[in-house]
Amino acid sequence: MNLLIHDLNKIEVEKFIGENDDIKVISNNNSIRNCMGCFGCWIKTPGKCVINDDYQNMGALFGEAENVIVISRCFYGGYSPFVKNVMDRSIPYLLPFFKIKQNETHHKQRYHNRFNLIVCFYGSDISNKEKEIATKLVEANAINFDANRLKINFCENEEEALRKGVSYETHNC
């Protein structure tokens, strides 16, 4: 399964990917609530967010994915608010236990699956500094999620980002 997380127009994305059953699409349906940082997904309901909305099983979705494809407008070197929220709500993918990786302390994964992380930022005026910050952010996400491979793209517009993100098979991650 491939997981597509995006902040694009849902109808345009659905037209582009068509009836592809291999892609699970995470779109903004205006019901996502912010992560409260309560760690209930580790203590009260292990592996599942305690917030009862459409995004409470993000950890399990990450655990099933072969590829996690993120398409986001670049906001000051980071993800858009919706995409950032989804990434925050994915903490149930991790366990509350630690390991040392690349001389840093990181959480262990709850799932044995390792996915490829493909991130496409879009925007016609992304500065070099924003690209540098975004690259460091995504590299850190890849380490934290113990991603198998990483691919980062910077695109001029939404269409290019969607095309590059969904055509992950041509990317040599």
C-alpha atoms as one frame of an Amber mdcrd trajectory, in Angstrom:
protein
   0.000   0.000   0.000   1.134   3.524  -0.769   0.089   6.386   1.469  -0.400
   9.826  -0.087  -0.638  12.752   2.343  -1.348  16.070   0.649  -2.732  19.561
   1.000  -3.963  19.817  -2.583  -7.478  20.039  -3.972  -8.968  16.609  -3.212
 -10.960  16.462  -6.469  -7.870  17.203  -8.586  -5.898  14.497  -6.774  -8.679
  11.954  -7.265  -8.830  12.788 -10.986  -5.062  12.383 -11.287  -4.719   9.041
  -9.505  -8.024   7.624 -10.752  -9.168   4.265  -9.376  -5.760   3.221  -8.054
  -6.556   0.859  -5.155  -2.884   0.754  -4.210  -2.913   4.369  -2.962  -4.554
   5.379   0.324  -5.140   9.136   0.137  -5.095  11.367   3.213  -6.823  14.642
   2.366  -7.965  17.532   4.485 -11.641  16.948   5.236 -11.577  19.751   7.833
 -12.059  17.330  10.728  -8.450  16.843  11.844  -7.727  17.998  15.352  -4.298
  19.002  16.608  -2.093  16.541  18.469  -2.345  17.419  22.150   1.024  15.900
  23.068  -0.719  13.769  25.694   1.067  10.551  24.626  -2.202   8.670  25.113
  -1.299   6.826  21.896   1.565   5.263  23.864  -0.047   4.837  27.286  -3.856
   4.701  27.119  -4.514   3.268  23.643  -1.151   1.942  22.396  -0.770   2.521
  18.671  -3.972   4.526  18.296  -4.499   8.227  18.880  -6.969   9.025  21.663
  -8.507  11.823  19.573 -11.612  10.387  17.940 -11.509  11.703  14.388 -10.689
  10.406  10.895  -6.932  10.566  11.575  -6.604   8.460  14.734  -5.090   5.457
  12.894  -2.214   7.283  11.178   0.420   5.169  12.953  -1.092   1.948  11.617
  -1.308   3.416   8.106   2.389   4.301   8.233   3.033   0.758   9.472   1.330
  -0.726   6.392   2.841   1.603   3.786   5.483   0.680   1.265   5.802   4.333
   0.275   4.700   7.417   2.199   4.287  10.235  -0.300   3.926  13.734   1.118
   2.927  16.659  -1.080   2.941  20.003   0.685   3.254  23.690   0.006   6.553
  24.823   1.511   5.853  27.061   4.520   9.062  28.758   5.675  11.027  25.553
   5.168   8.359  23.289   6.643   5.133  21.496   5.860   1.786  23.201   5.409
  -0.368  23.300   8.572  -2.527  20.328   7.505   0.425  18.129   6.526   2.285
  19.081   9.729  -0.790  18.051  11.698  -0.916  14.658   9.966   2.784  14.110
  10.635   2.270  15.007  14.315  -0.683  12.628  14.537   1.531   9.803  13.206
   3.437   9.448  16.492   1.612   6.145  17.251   3.909   4.667  14.568   6.600
   4.900  17.240   7.028   3.266  20.624   7.832   5.157  23.833  11.194   3.347
  23.998  14.527   4.613  22.736  17.456   3.480  20.637  20.637   5.183  19.501
  20.795   5.831  15.760  23.504   7.922  14.111  24.708   8.949  17.590  21.271
  10.371  18.420  18.444   9.136  20.614  15.356   8.114  18.644  12.179   6.185
  19.330  11.847   2.562  18.297   9.260   1.702  15.673   6.052  -0.045  16.661
   5.874  -1.779  13.277   8.558  -3.801  11.509   7.693  -2.337   8.125  10.118
   0.272   6.769   8.703   2.576   4.128  10.217   4.857   1.519   9.585   8.532
   2.240   8.947  10.712  -0.812   8.335  14.402  -0.107   7.440  16.980  -2.744
   7.333  20.594  -1.648   5.755  23.074  -4.020   5.759  26.836  -4.361   6.914
  29.267  -7.009   9.065  31.281  -4.622  10.843  28.750  -2.388  14.159  30.316
  -1.380  17.426  28.394  -1.106  17.322  28.856   2.683  13.798  27.368   2.825
  14.997  24.423   0.705  17.898  23.889   3.101  15.625  23.978   6.168  13.010
  21.724   4.532  15.685  19.214   3.513  17.001  19.012   7.085  13.446  18.614
   8.424  12.612  15.769   6.043  15.955  14.067   6.664  15.209  14.191  10.414
  11.704  12.790   9.774  13.245   9.948   7.765  15.582   9.085  10.648  12.781
   9.313  13.216  10.460   7.116  11.155  13.357   4.769  10.276  12.487   5.214
   6.612  14.047   2.790   4.191  14.841   5.410   1.534  14.286   9.121   1.118
  13.529  11.318  -1.883  12.911  15.089  -1.676  11.665  17.232  -4.560  11.087
  20.961  -4.820   8.509  21.845  -7.448   7.234  25.075  -8.951   3.560  24.197
  -8.658   0.977  21.723  -7.327   0.650  19.785 -10.583   4.391  19.132 -10.820
   4.502  18.058  -7.159   1.602  15.662  -7.634   3.114  14.188 -10.802   6.544
  13.690  -9.205   5.125  12.387  -5.941   2.781   9.832  -7.430   5.316   8.669
 -10.023   7.556   7.469  -7.165   8.451   4.311  -9.090  10.553   6.367 -11.498
  12.447   8.033  -8.677  15.290   5.700  -7.603  14.655   6.726  -4.004
